[in-house]
Coordinates of C-alpha atoms and ligand atoms in Angstrom, one line a residue:
M6 CA 0.0 0.0 0.0
D7 CA 1.3 3.5 -0.9
Y8 CA -0.1 7.0 -1.3
K9 CA -1.1 6.2 -4.8
D10 CA -3.3 3.4 -3.6
L11 CA -4.8 5.6 -1.0
A12 CA -5.5 8.3 -3.5
N13 CA -7.2 5.8 -5.8
L14 CA -9.3 4.4 -2.9
I15 CA -10.5 7.9 -2.0
F16 CA -11.0 9.3 -5.5
P17 CA -11.3 6.3 -7.8
E18 CA -13.0 8.3 -10.6
A19 CA -10.8 11.4 -10.6
K20 CA -8.9 12.2 -13.7
D21 CA -5.2 12.8 -13.9
I22 CA -4.5 16.6 -13.6
S23 CA -2.8 16.6 -16.9
Y24 CA -6.2 16.4 -18.5
Y25 CA -7.2 19.8 -16.9
E26 CA -3.8 21.4 -17.5
E27 CA -4.3 20.8 -21.2
K28 CA -8.0 21.7 -21.2
Y29 CA -7.2 25.1 -19.7
P30 CA -4.0 26.2 -21.3
E31 CA -2.1 29.5 -20.6
R32 CA -4.1 32.3 -22.1
N33 CA -2.9 33.8 -25.3
L34 CA -2.8 37.4 -24.4
K35 CA -0.5 40.3 -25.1
E36 CA 2.4 41.0 -22.8
G37 CA 1.3 42.6 -19.6
A38 CA -2.4 41.7 -20.0
I39 CA -4.1 41.2 -16.6
V40 CA -6.5 38.4 -16.0
T41 CA -8.6 39.0 -13.0
R42 CA -12.0 38.2 -11.5
I43 CA -14.5 38.7 -8.8
A44 CA -15.6 35.6 -6.9
P45 CA -18.8 36.4 -5.1
S46 CA -20.9 34.0 -3.1
P47 CA -24.6 34.0 -4.0
T48 CA -26.0 34.8 -0.6
G49 CA -28.6 37.3 -1.7
F50 CA -26.9 40.4 -0.4
I51 CA -24.6 42.4 -2.6
H52 CA -22.4 44.7 -0.7
I53 CA -21.2 48.0 -2.3
G54 CA -17.7 46.7 -1.5
G55 CA -18.4 43.9 -4.0
L56 CA -19.3 46.3 -6.7
Y57 CA -16.2 48.3 -5.8
Q58 CA -14.0 45.3 -6.2
G59 CA -15.7 44.5 -9.5
L60 CA -15.1 47.9 -10.8
I61 CA -11.4 47.8 -9.9
A62 CA -11.0 44.4 -11.4
K63 CA -12.8 45.1 -14.6
K64 CA -11.0 48.4 -15.1
I65 CA -7.6 46.9 -14.5
A66 CA -8.3 44.1 -16.9
K67 CA -9.6 46.5 -19.5
Q68 CA -6.7 48.9 -19.2
T69 CA -4.3 46.1 -20.1
E70 CA -6.5 44.4 -22.7
G71 CA -6.8 41.5 -20.3
V72 CA -9.8 39.4 -19.1
F73 CA -12.3 40.1 -16.3
F74 CA -14.4 37.1 -15.3
I75 CA -17.0 36.3 -12.6
R76 CA -16.7 33.0 -10.7
I77 CA -19.5 32.0 -8.4
E78 CA -18.3 30.6 -5.1
D79 CA -21.2 28.5 -4.0
T80 CA -19.4 25.7 -2.1
D81 CA -21.1 26.7 1.1
Q82 CA -24.4 25.1 0.2
K83 CA -26.1 26.1 3.4
R84 CA -25.9 29.8 2.6
L85 CA -27.3 29.7 -0.9
I86 CA -30.4 31.3 -1.9
E87 CA -32.7 30.9 -5.0
N88 CA -31.7 33.1 -7.9
G89 CA -28.6 34.3 -6.0
I90 CA -26.4 34.1 -9.1
T91 CA -28.9 36.0 -11.3
E92 CA -29.0 38.7 -8.8
I93 CA -25.3 39.1 -8.8
I94 CA -25.0 39.1 -12.5
E95 CA -27.9 41.6 -12.9
S96 CA -26.5 43.9 -10.3
M97 CA -23.1 43.9 -12.0
D98 CA -24.8 44.5 -15.3
K99 CA -26.7 47.5 -14.0
F100 CA -23.5 49.2 -13.1
G101 CA -21.8 48.3 -16.4
M102 CA -19.7 45.5 -15.0
N103 CA -20.5 42.7 -17.3
P104 CA -17.7 40.2 -17.4
D105 CA -15.8 38.9 -20.4
E106 CA -16.3 35.4 -19.0
G107 CA -18.3 33.7 -16.4
M108 CA -21.9 32.9 -15.4
I109 CA -24.5 34.8 -17.3
N110 CA -27.5 33.4 -15.3
E111 CA -28.3 30.6 -12.8
T112 CA -27.1 27.9 -15.2
E113 CA -25.3 29.3 -18.2
S114 CA -21.9 30.7 -18.7
K115 CA -19.7 32.1 -21.4
G116 CA -15.9 31.5 -21.8
L117 CA -13.6 28.6 -22.3
Y118 CA -12.3 28.3 -18.7
G119 CA -15.5 27.2 -17.1
P120 CA -17.4 25.9 -15.3
Y121 CA -17.5 29.2 -13.6
R122 CA -19.6 28.0 -10.7
Q123 CA -17.7 26.1 -8.1
S124 CA -20.3 23.5 -7.3
L125 CA -20.0 22.4 -10.9
R126 CA -16.2 21.9 -10.5
K127 CA -16.3 19.1 -7.9
E128 CA -14.5 16.6 -10.1
I129 CA -11.7 19.1 -10.8
Y130 CA -11.0 19.8 -7.1
Q131 CA -11.0 16.1 -6.4
A132 CA -8.5 15.5 -9.2
Y133 CA -6.2 18.0 -7.6
A134 CA -6.8 16.7 -4.1
K135 CA -6.0 13.2 -5.4
Y136 CA -2.8 14.6 -6.9
L137 CA -1.8 16.0 -3.5
I138 CA -2.6 12.7 -1.7
E139 CA -0.6 10.8 -4.2
Q140 CA 2.5 12.8 -3.2
G141 CA 1.8 12.5 0.5
K142 CA 0.9 16.2 0.6
A143 CA -2.7 15.7 1.7
Y144 CA -4.4 13.0 3.8
P145 CA -7.8 11.9 5.0
C146 CA -8.7 13.1 8.6
F147 CA -11.1 11.0 10.6
C148 CA -11.4 13.3 13.6
T149 CA -15.0 13.8 14.7
P150 CA -16.4 17.2 15.6
E151 CA -16.2 16.1 19.3
E152 CA -12.5 15.2 18.9
L153 CA -11.8 18.6 17.3
D154 CA -13.6 20.3 20.1
S155 CA -11.6 18.5 22.7
I156 CA -8.4 19.5 20.9
R157 CA -9.5 23.1 20.9
Q158 CA -10.3 23.0 24.6
K159 CA -7.0 21.5 25.5
Q160 CA -5.3 24.2 23.5
E161 CA -7.3 26.9 25.2
Q162 CA -6.5 25.6 28.6
A163 CA -2.8 25.4 27.8
K164 CA -3.1 28.9 26.2
I165 CA -1.6 27.8 23.0
R166 CA -2.4 28.6 19.4
P167 CA -5.6 26.9 18.3
G168 CA -5.8 24.7 15.2
Y169 CA -4.9 21.4 13.6
Y170 CA -1.1 21.4 13.3
G171 CA 2.0 19.7 14.6
V172 CA 1.4 17.3 17.4
W173 CA -2.3 18.2 17.4
A174 CA -2.8 17.0 13.9
K175 CA -3.5 13.5 15.0
C176 CA -4.5 12.0 11.6
R177 CA -1.4 13.2 9.7
N178 CA 0.6 10.4 11.4
L179 CA -1.6 7.5 10.6
T180 CA -0.1 5.0 8.3
V181 CA -1.5 4.4 4.8
E182 CA -2.7 1.1 6.1
E183 CA -4.5 2.6 9.0
M184 CA -6.2 5.2 6.8
T185 CA -7.2 2.5 4.3
E186 CA -8.7 0.4 7.0
K187 CA -10.8 3.3 8.4
I188 CA -12.0 4.2 5.0
K189 CA -13.0 0.7 4.3
A190 CA -14.8 0.4 7.6
G191 CA -17.0 3.3 6.5
E192 CA -15.6 6.0 8.8
N193 CA -16.4 9.6 7.8
Y194 CA -13.5 11.8 6.7
I195 CA -12.4 15.0 5.1
I196 CA -9.2 15.8 3.3
R197 CA -6.5 17.9 4.9
F198 CA -3.4 19.5 3.4
K199 CA -0.2 18.3 5.1
S200 CA 1.7 21.5 5.9
L201 CA 5.4 21.5 6.1
G202 CA 5.5 25.1 7.2
R203 CA 6.9 26.3 10.5
E204 CA 5.4 29.0 12.6
D205 CA 8.8 30.3 13.7
R206 CA 9.8 31.0 10.1
K207 CA 8.7 34.1 8.2
I208 CA 7.6 34.5 4.6
K209 CA 7.8 37.8 2.8
H210 CA 5.0 38.9 0.6
H211 CA 4.7 41.9 -1.7
D212 CA 1.1 43.0 -1.9
L213 CA 0.2 45.4 -4.7
I214 CA -1.8 47.5 -2.3
K215 CA -0.5 46.8 1.2
G216 CA 3.1 46.8 0.1
N217 CA 5.7 44.5 1.8
V218 CA 4.3 42.3 4.5
D219 CA 5.9 39.6 6.6
F220 CA 4.0 36.7 7.9
P221 CA 4.8 33.5 9.8
E222 CA 4.6 30.5 7.6
N223 CA 1.5 28.5 7.7
D224 CA 1.7 25.3 9.7
Q225 CA -2.0 24.4 9.9
D226 CA -3.2 21.2 8.2
I227 CA -6.2 23.0 6.8
V228 CA -9.2 21.2 5.3
I229 CA -9.1 21.2 1.5
I230 CA -12.1 18.9 0.8
K231 CA -15.1 18.9 3.1
G232 CA -17.4 16.1 4.1
D233 CA -19.7 16.9 1.2
G234 CA -16.9 16.5 -1.3
L235 CA -16.7 20.2 -2.1
P236 CA -13.6 22.2 -1.5
T237 CA -12.9 24.9 1.1
Y238 CA -12.4 28.5 -0.1
H239 CA -8.6 28.2 0.2
F240 CA -8.3 25.1 -2.0
A241 CA -10.8 26.3 -4.5
H242 CA -9.1 29.6 -4.8
V243 CA -5.8 28.0 -5.6
V244 CA -7.1 25.4 -8.1
D245 CA -9.5 27.8 -9.8
D246 CA -7.2 30.8 -10.1
H247 CA -4.5 28.5 -11.4
L248 CA -6.8 26.8 -14.0
M249 CA -8.5 30.0 -15.0
R250 CA -5.1 31.5 -15.5
T251 CA -5.8 34.5 -13.2
T252 CA -2.7 36.8 -13.1
H253 CA -4.0 39.1 -10.4
V254 CA -6.2 38.3 -7.4
I255 CA -7.9 41.5 -6.3
R256 CA -9.9 40.8 -3.2
G257 CA -11.0 42.0 0.2
D258 CA -8.3 42.4 2.8
E259 CA -9.9 40.0 5.1
W260 CA -8.0 37.5 3.1
L261 CA -4.6 39.1 3.5
S262 CA -3.7 36.9 6.5
S263 CA -4.4 33.8 4.3
V264 CA -1.7 34.7 1.9
P265 CA 1.0 32.5 3.6
L266 CA -1.3 29.5 3.2
H267 CA -2.3 30.3 -0.4
L268 CA 1.3 30.8 -1.5
Q269 CA 2.2 27.6 0.2
L270 CA -0.6 25.7 -1.6
F271 CA 0.5 27.2 -4.9
H272 CA 4.0 26.1 -4.2
E273 CA 3.1 22.6 -3.2
M274 CA 0.9 22.1 -6.1
G275 CA 3.7 23.3 -8.4
F276 CA 1.7 26.3 -9.7
K277 CA 2.9 29.8 -10.3
P278 CA 1.1 32.0 -7.8
P279 CA -0.8 35.1 -9.0
K280 CA -0.1 38.6 -7.8
Y281 CA -2.3 39.8 -4.9
A282 CA -3.9 43.1 -4.3
H283 CA -5.9 43.3 -1.1
I284 CA -8.5 46.0 -1.0
A285 CA -9.3 47.7 2.2
P286 CA -13.0 47.9 3.0
I287 CA -15.0 51.0 2.3
M288 CA -15.4 53.0 5.5
K289 CA -17.9 55.3 6.9
N290 CA -17.7 58.2 9.3
D291 CA -20.1 57.4 12.1
N292 CA -20.1 60.4 14.4
G293 CA -16.4 60.8 14.3
N294 CA -15.7 57.1 14.3
K295 CA -14.3 55.4 11.2
R296 CA -15.8 52.0 10.7
K297 CA -16.7 49.6 7.9
L298 CA -19.9 50.1 6.0
S299 CA -22.1 47.5 7.7
K300 CA -24.7 45.3 6.1
R301 CA -26.7 45.5 9.3
K302 CA -26.5 49.2 10.1
D303 CA -26.2 51.0 6.8
P304 CA -28.8 50.8 4.1
E305 CA -26.2 52.2 1.7
A306 CA -24.0 49.1 2.2
A307 CA -26.4 47.3 -0.2
V308 CA -26.0 47.8 -3.9
S309 CA -29.8 47.5 -4.2
Y310 CA -30.0 50.8 -2.3
Y311 CA -28.4 52.7 -5.2
V312 CA -30.7 51.1 -7.7
E313 CA -33.8 51.8 -5.6
M314 CA -32.8 55.5 -5.1
G315 CA -32.1 55.8 -8.7
I316 CA -28.5 57.0 -8.3
P317 CA -27.2 56.8 -11.9
K318 CA -24.7 54.0 -12.5
E319 CA -22.3 56.5 -14.0
A320 CA -22.4 58.5 -10.7
V321 CA -21.8 55.4 -8.6
T322 CA -18.9 54.1 -10.7
E323 CA -17.4 57.6 -10.9
Y324 CA -17.6 58.0 -7.2
L325 CA -16.1 54.6 -6.5
L326 CA -13.2 55.5 -8.7
N327 CA -12.9 58.7 -6.8
I328 CA -12.4 56.8 -3.6
A329 CA -10.2 54.2 -5.2
N330 CA -7.6 56.7 -6.4
S331 CA -7.5 60.1 -4.8
N332 CA -5.9 61.6 -7.9
F333 CA -9.2 61.0 -9.7
E334 CA -10.6 64.3 -8.5
N335 CA -7.8 66.3 -10.1
W336 CA -8.1 64.2 -13.3
R337 CA -11.8 64.9 -13.5
R338 CA -11.2 68.6 -13.0
A339 CA -8.8 68.7 -15.9
N340 CA -10.9 66.4 -18.1
K341 CA -14.5 67.5 -17.4
D342 CA -16.2 65.7 -20.2
A343 CA -13.9 62.7 -20.6
S344 CA -15.2 59.1 -20.2
I345 CA -14.0 57.4 -17.0
D346 CA -12.6 54.8 -19.3
D347 CA -9.8 57.3 -20.1
F348 CA -8.8 57.5 -16.4
K349 CA -5.9 55.3 -15.6
L350 CA -6.5 53.5 -12.4
E351 CA -3.5 52.5 -10.4
I352 CA -3.9 49.7 -7.9
S353 CA -0.8 50.8 -6.1
K354 CA -2.4 54.1 -5.3
M355 CA -5.3 52.6 -3.5
S356 CA -5.8 53.3 0.2
V357 CA -4.1 50.8 2.5
S358 CA -6.4 51.5 5.4
G359 CA -9.8 52.0 3.7
A360 CA -11.3 55.0 1.9
L361 CA -14.2 56.9 3.4
F362 CA -17.5 56.8 1.7
D363 CA -19.4 60.1 1.6
M364 CA -23.0 60.1 0.5
V365 CA -23.1 63.9 0.0
K366 CA -20.2 63.7 -2.4
L367 CA -21.8 60.8 -4.3
L368 CA -24.9 62.8 -4.7
D369 CA -22.9 65.8 -5.9
V370 CA -21.3 63.5 -8.5
G371 CA -24.9 62.4 -9.4
K372 CA -25.9 66.0 -10.0
T373 CA -22.9 66.7 -12.3
V374 CA -23.5 63.4 -14.1
I375 CA -27.2 64.1 -14.7
S376 CA -26.5 67.7 -15.6
K377 CA -24.6 66.5 -18.7
F378 CA -27.4 64.3 -19.9
T379 CA -29.6 65.5 -22.7
A380 CA -33.3 66.1 -21.9
E381 CA -34.1 62.9 -23.9
E382 CA -31.6 60.9 -21.8
V383 CA -33.0 62.3 -18.6
Y384 CA -36.4 61.3 -19.7
E385 CA -35.5 57.8 -20.7
R386 CA -33.5 57.1 -17.6
A387 CA -36.0 58.7 -15.2
L388 CA -38.8 56.7 -16.8
E389 CA -36.9 53.5 -16.6
W390 CA -36.4 54.0 -12.9
A391 CA -40.0 55.2 -12.4
K392 CA -41.4 52.1 -14.1
E393 CA -39.9 50.1 -11.3
Y394 CA -40.1 52.3 -8.3
D395 CA -42.7 55.1 -8.9
K396 CA -45.4 53.7 -11.2
D397 CA -47.5 56.8 -10.9
L398 CA -44.6 59.0 -12.0
A399 CA -44.0 56.7 -14.9
K400 CA -47.6 57.1 -16.1
I401 CA -47.3 60.8 -15.9
L402 CA -44.1 60.8 -17.9
E403 CA -45.4 58.4 -20.5
K404 CA -48.6 60.3 -21.1
D405 CA -46.9 63.1 -22.9
K406 CA -43.3 62.4 -23.8
E407 CA -42.8 65.5 -25.7
Y408 CA -44.0 67.7 -22.9
A409 CA -41.8 65.8 -20.4
I410 CA -38.8 66.3 -22.6
K411 CA -39.5 70.1 -22.7
V412 CA -39.7 70.1 -18.9
F413 CA -36.4 68.2 -18.5
G414 CA -34.9 70.6 -21.1
I415 CA -35.3 73.6 -18.9
E416 CA -31.8 75.1 -18.4
R417 CA -30.2 72.1 -20.0
G418 CA -27.8 71.8 -22.8
N419 CA -26.2 75.2 -22.1
K420 CA -22.9 76.1 -20.6
K421 CA -24.2 76.0 -17.0
P422 CA -26.8 73.3 -17.0
R423 CA -29.1 72.9 -14.1
K424 CA -27.7 70.7 -11.3
D425 CA -30.7 70.0 -9.2
I426 CA -31.3 66.3 -9.9
A427 CA -28.9 63.9 -8.1
K428 CA -30.9 60.8 -8.5
W429 CA -34.0 59.6 -10.2
S430 CA -36.0 59.6 -7.0
D431 CA -35.6 63.4 -7.0
V432 CA -37.4 63.8 -10.3
R433 CA -40.9 63.8 -8.9
E434 CA -40.3 66.6 -6.5
N435 CA -38.3 68.4 -9.2
I436 CA -40.9 68.5 -11.9
S437 CA -44.1 68.4 -9.9
Y438 CA -44.9 72.1 -10.4
M439 CA -44.8 71.5 -14.2
Y440 CA -47.7 69.1 -13.9
D441 CA -51.1 70.3 -12.9
E442 CA -52.2 66.9 -11.6
M443 CA -49.2 66.8 -9.2
F444 CA -49.3 70.5 -8.4
D445 CA -53.0 70.6 -7.6
S446 CA -53.0 67.5 -5.6
Q447 CA -50.4 68.7 -3.1
K448 CA -51.0 71.4 -0.5
Q449 CA -48.8 74.3 -1.6
N450 CA -47.1 76.7 0.7
Y451 CA -46.8 80.2 -0.8
D452 CA -44.0 82.0 0.7
Y453 CA -43.6 85.4 -1.1
Q454 CA -40.7 86.5 1.1
V455 CA -40.3 90.3 0.9
I456 CA -43.6 91.4 -0.6
N457 CA -46.2 89.9 1.6
D458 CA -49.2 92.1 1.5
K459 CA -51.9 90.1 0.0
E460 CA -53.5 92.9 -2.0
E461 CA -50.2 94.0 -3.4
I462 CA -49.5 90.5 -4.4
N463 CA -52.8 90.1 -6.1
K464 CA -52.2 93.4 -7.9
I465 CA -48.9 92.3 -9.2
L466 CA -50.3 89.0 -10.5
N467 CA -53.3 90.5 -12.1
L468 CA -51.5 93.3 -13.8
Y469 CA -48.8 91.0 -15.0
I470 CA -51.0 88.4 -16.6
N471 CA -53.5 90.9 -18.1
E472 CA -51.2 93.6 -19.3
Y473 CA -47.6 92.3 -19.6
Y474 CA -47.3 88.6 -20.3
D475 CA -47.0 87.7 -23.9
E476 CA -46.0 84.2 -25.0
N477 CA -44.3 85.6 -28.0
D478 CA -41.8 87.7 -26.1
D479 CA -38.2 86.7 -26.2
K480 CA -36.4 86.5 -22.9
Q481 CA -35.1 90.0 -22.9
T482 CA -38.5 91.6 -23.7
W483 CA -40.0 89.3 -21.1
F484 CA -37.7 90.5 -18.4
D485 CA -37.9 94.1 -19.5
K486 CA -41.7 93.9 -18.9
I487 CA -41.2 92.6 -15.4
K488 CA -39.0 95.6 -14.8
E489 CA -41.6 97.9 -16.3
L490 CA -44.3 96.5 -14.1
S491 CA -42.0 96.9 -11.1
G492 CA -41.3 100.5 -11.9
R493 CA -45.0 101.2 -12.4
L494 CA -45.8 99.9 -8.9
G495 CA -42.9 101.7 -7.1
Y496 CA -40.3 99.0 -7.1
A497 CA -36.7 99.5 -8.2
K498 CA -36.1 98.3 -11.7
E499 CA -32.6 97.3 -10.8
V500 CA -31.4 95.8 -7.6
K501 CA -28.4 98.2 -7.6
E502 CA -30.7 101.2 -7.7
F503 CA -32.6 99.8 -4.7
K504 CA -29.4 99.3 -2.8
E505 CA -28.3 102.8 -3.4
N506 CA -31.6 104.3 -2.4
P507 CA -33.6 101.9 -0.3
D508 CA -35.9 104.5 1.0
K509 CA -37.1 105.5 -2.4
Y510 CA -38.6 102.1 -3.3
K511 CA -41.0 99.6 -1.8
A512 CA -38.6 96.8 -2.8
H513 CA -37.0 95.8 -6.1
V514 CA -37.5 93.8 -9.3
G515 CA -36.1 90.6 -7.8
D516 CA -38.8 90.7 -5.2
V517 CA -41.5 91.2 -7.8
S518 CA -40.0 88.2 -9.7
T519 CA -40.2 86.2 -6.5
V520 CA -43.9 86.9 -6.3
L521 CA -44.4 85.7 -9.8
R522 CA -42.3 82.6 -9.2
V523 CA -44.0 81.6 -6.0
A524 CA -47.5 82.1 -7.4
L525 CA -46.5 80.0 -10.4
T526 CA -44.7 77.2 -8.7
A527 CA -45.1 77.6 -4.9
R528 CA -41.3 77.7 -4.6
T529 CA -38.7 80.4 -4.2
N530 CA -36.1 78.4 -6.0
T531 CA -36.7 77.1 -9.6
P532 CA -34.7 76.9 -12.8
D533 CA -35.3 79.6 -15.3
M534 CA -38.7 81.2 -14.9
Y535 CA -38.9 82.4 -18.5
E536 CA -38.6 78.8 -19.7
I537 CA -41.1 77.6 -17.2
M538 CA -43.6 80.2 -18.4
Q539 CA -43.0 79.3 -22.0
I540 CA -43.8 75.6 -21.3
L541 CA -46.8 76.3 -19.1
G542 CA -48.4 78.7 -21.5
K543 CA -50.6 81.7 -20.8
D544 CA -53.7 79.8 -19.8
R545 CA -52.0 77.7 -17.2
I546 CA -50.0 80.7 -15.8
K547 CA -53.3 82.4 -15.4
A548 CA -54.9 79.5 -13.7
R549 CA -51.9 79.2 -11.3
F550 CA -52.2 82.9 -10.5
E551 CA -55.9 82.6 -9.8
K552 CA -55.2 79.7 -7.6
A553 CA -52.7 81.7 -5.6
I554 CA -55.0 84.7 -5.4
G555 CA -57.8 82.5 -4.1
I556 CA -55.8 81.2 -1.2
Ligands
LIG1389 N1 -15.9 34.2 -2.1 C1 -14.8 35.0 -1.6 C2 -15.5 36.2 -0.9 O1 -16.6 36.5 -1.2 C3 -13.9 35.5 -2.7 C4 -12.6 36.0 -2.3 C5 -11.7 36.2 -3.5 O2 -11.9 37.1 -4.3 O3 -10.9 35.3 -3.7 O4 -14.9 36.8 0.0

């Protein structure tokens, strides 16, 4: 009996690894091309950090004409949820992060390096586990959960490092005969890696983000194949990223401390290890305390939040790049209209300790992004969002597309476009005064500010609509008429005049304009009033004024 017999007894069906090595050859890419991936678990919750990693990975691959793929890590069968894969793929898609290879829905994939779903790769892991057993580098462990518990307790009592290693690794010293006997007797087992590492020796690792780090070698005989025949994360990572020919593993820094183990596994399997970049988590300022964005406490930790709020994908990706590389902001300032594809992301410039996420800044980016859209784009995107999250608004928008586009066109397409929409959920509030059904169904609060005598207000409104307003006036004439009306009623025609001689006037033209604006929209702040009036038309302006007078 030797290791080969043992390996055959455990995995009689497993193929020789040369089969897979040939099936998944080195990729034929240009020099320097980076192959990278994200490897999410379909647990139903997609964290913004996952999207962040995806963005970084995809961008780095694209910049080097490499490959970005998605691998689904579903080996923890207990945590799976229905449609979990589709949700991941759709979320990534919504933010423009569709992969070159990988799963495209629950069951199908594209690309030659699949399957891209770990639960479908069982035979591959077993072939590689068999390969390790054949060389005496892995072995079956028959310890029961109770035995493992008792080992842990003893270690705790003796205040020594927990784990299955050295003298504690009982099964590593069984002879092949003993192992064979136990297997034949039907005992349950898992497969462990036999570590030759020593805790008192150090390994050096150069991480692309964290820089140079030293770690003790790994001496734990970690589990590589679980009782259900599926691999652990560590083993799957090594097998998959080898066979999928990943050049760069970009992942969360909770895995940094596993690097010694992973490098050791790559080495013992005879594979070239990838480069590693460990991304620090996105942080949040919580009353002066910097902490990780938490799935439990922060709604904005979920990617679904951004979708529901209707924060445009362009804003989310742009903002994430902003926190990935702090020089992005300067680049954006110098390249206002450039596509983010033109920004060169540098992994080495990413924050070691974790960048702060700032919702206010994100919404600011949203405003700028939307301000650059055409009215048609705003219409299409707002409608797309509303169909899902505000059906009533969708109906209103669909009823008269041409009118809606006019509304969205107010102060748009010029040098200083309006910047008042940060997300699609702002649209309703933003355009409601341009729709009688919305305007009339809400209780309006008319705050005329400086001029607040009811009779005076009524006089201004009546005179304006009956004697001054003409739909055919150009903007200059329109404004001159407001000045004329102001002068006629004892208000300064210019703000400057008023400031020089405040006692001479009741107030100034700006205050008169405010009266018109408030009567028209019930707001003190709106985009260009000339354009608003043009779109509403004389009859509706009149109706608005009558409504205001009647209150
Ligand atoms: N499934 C692992 C996770 O979600 C993947 C880590 C990796 O990218 O290797 O954390």
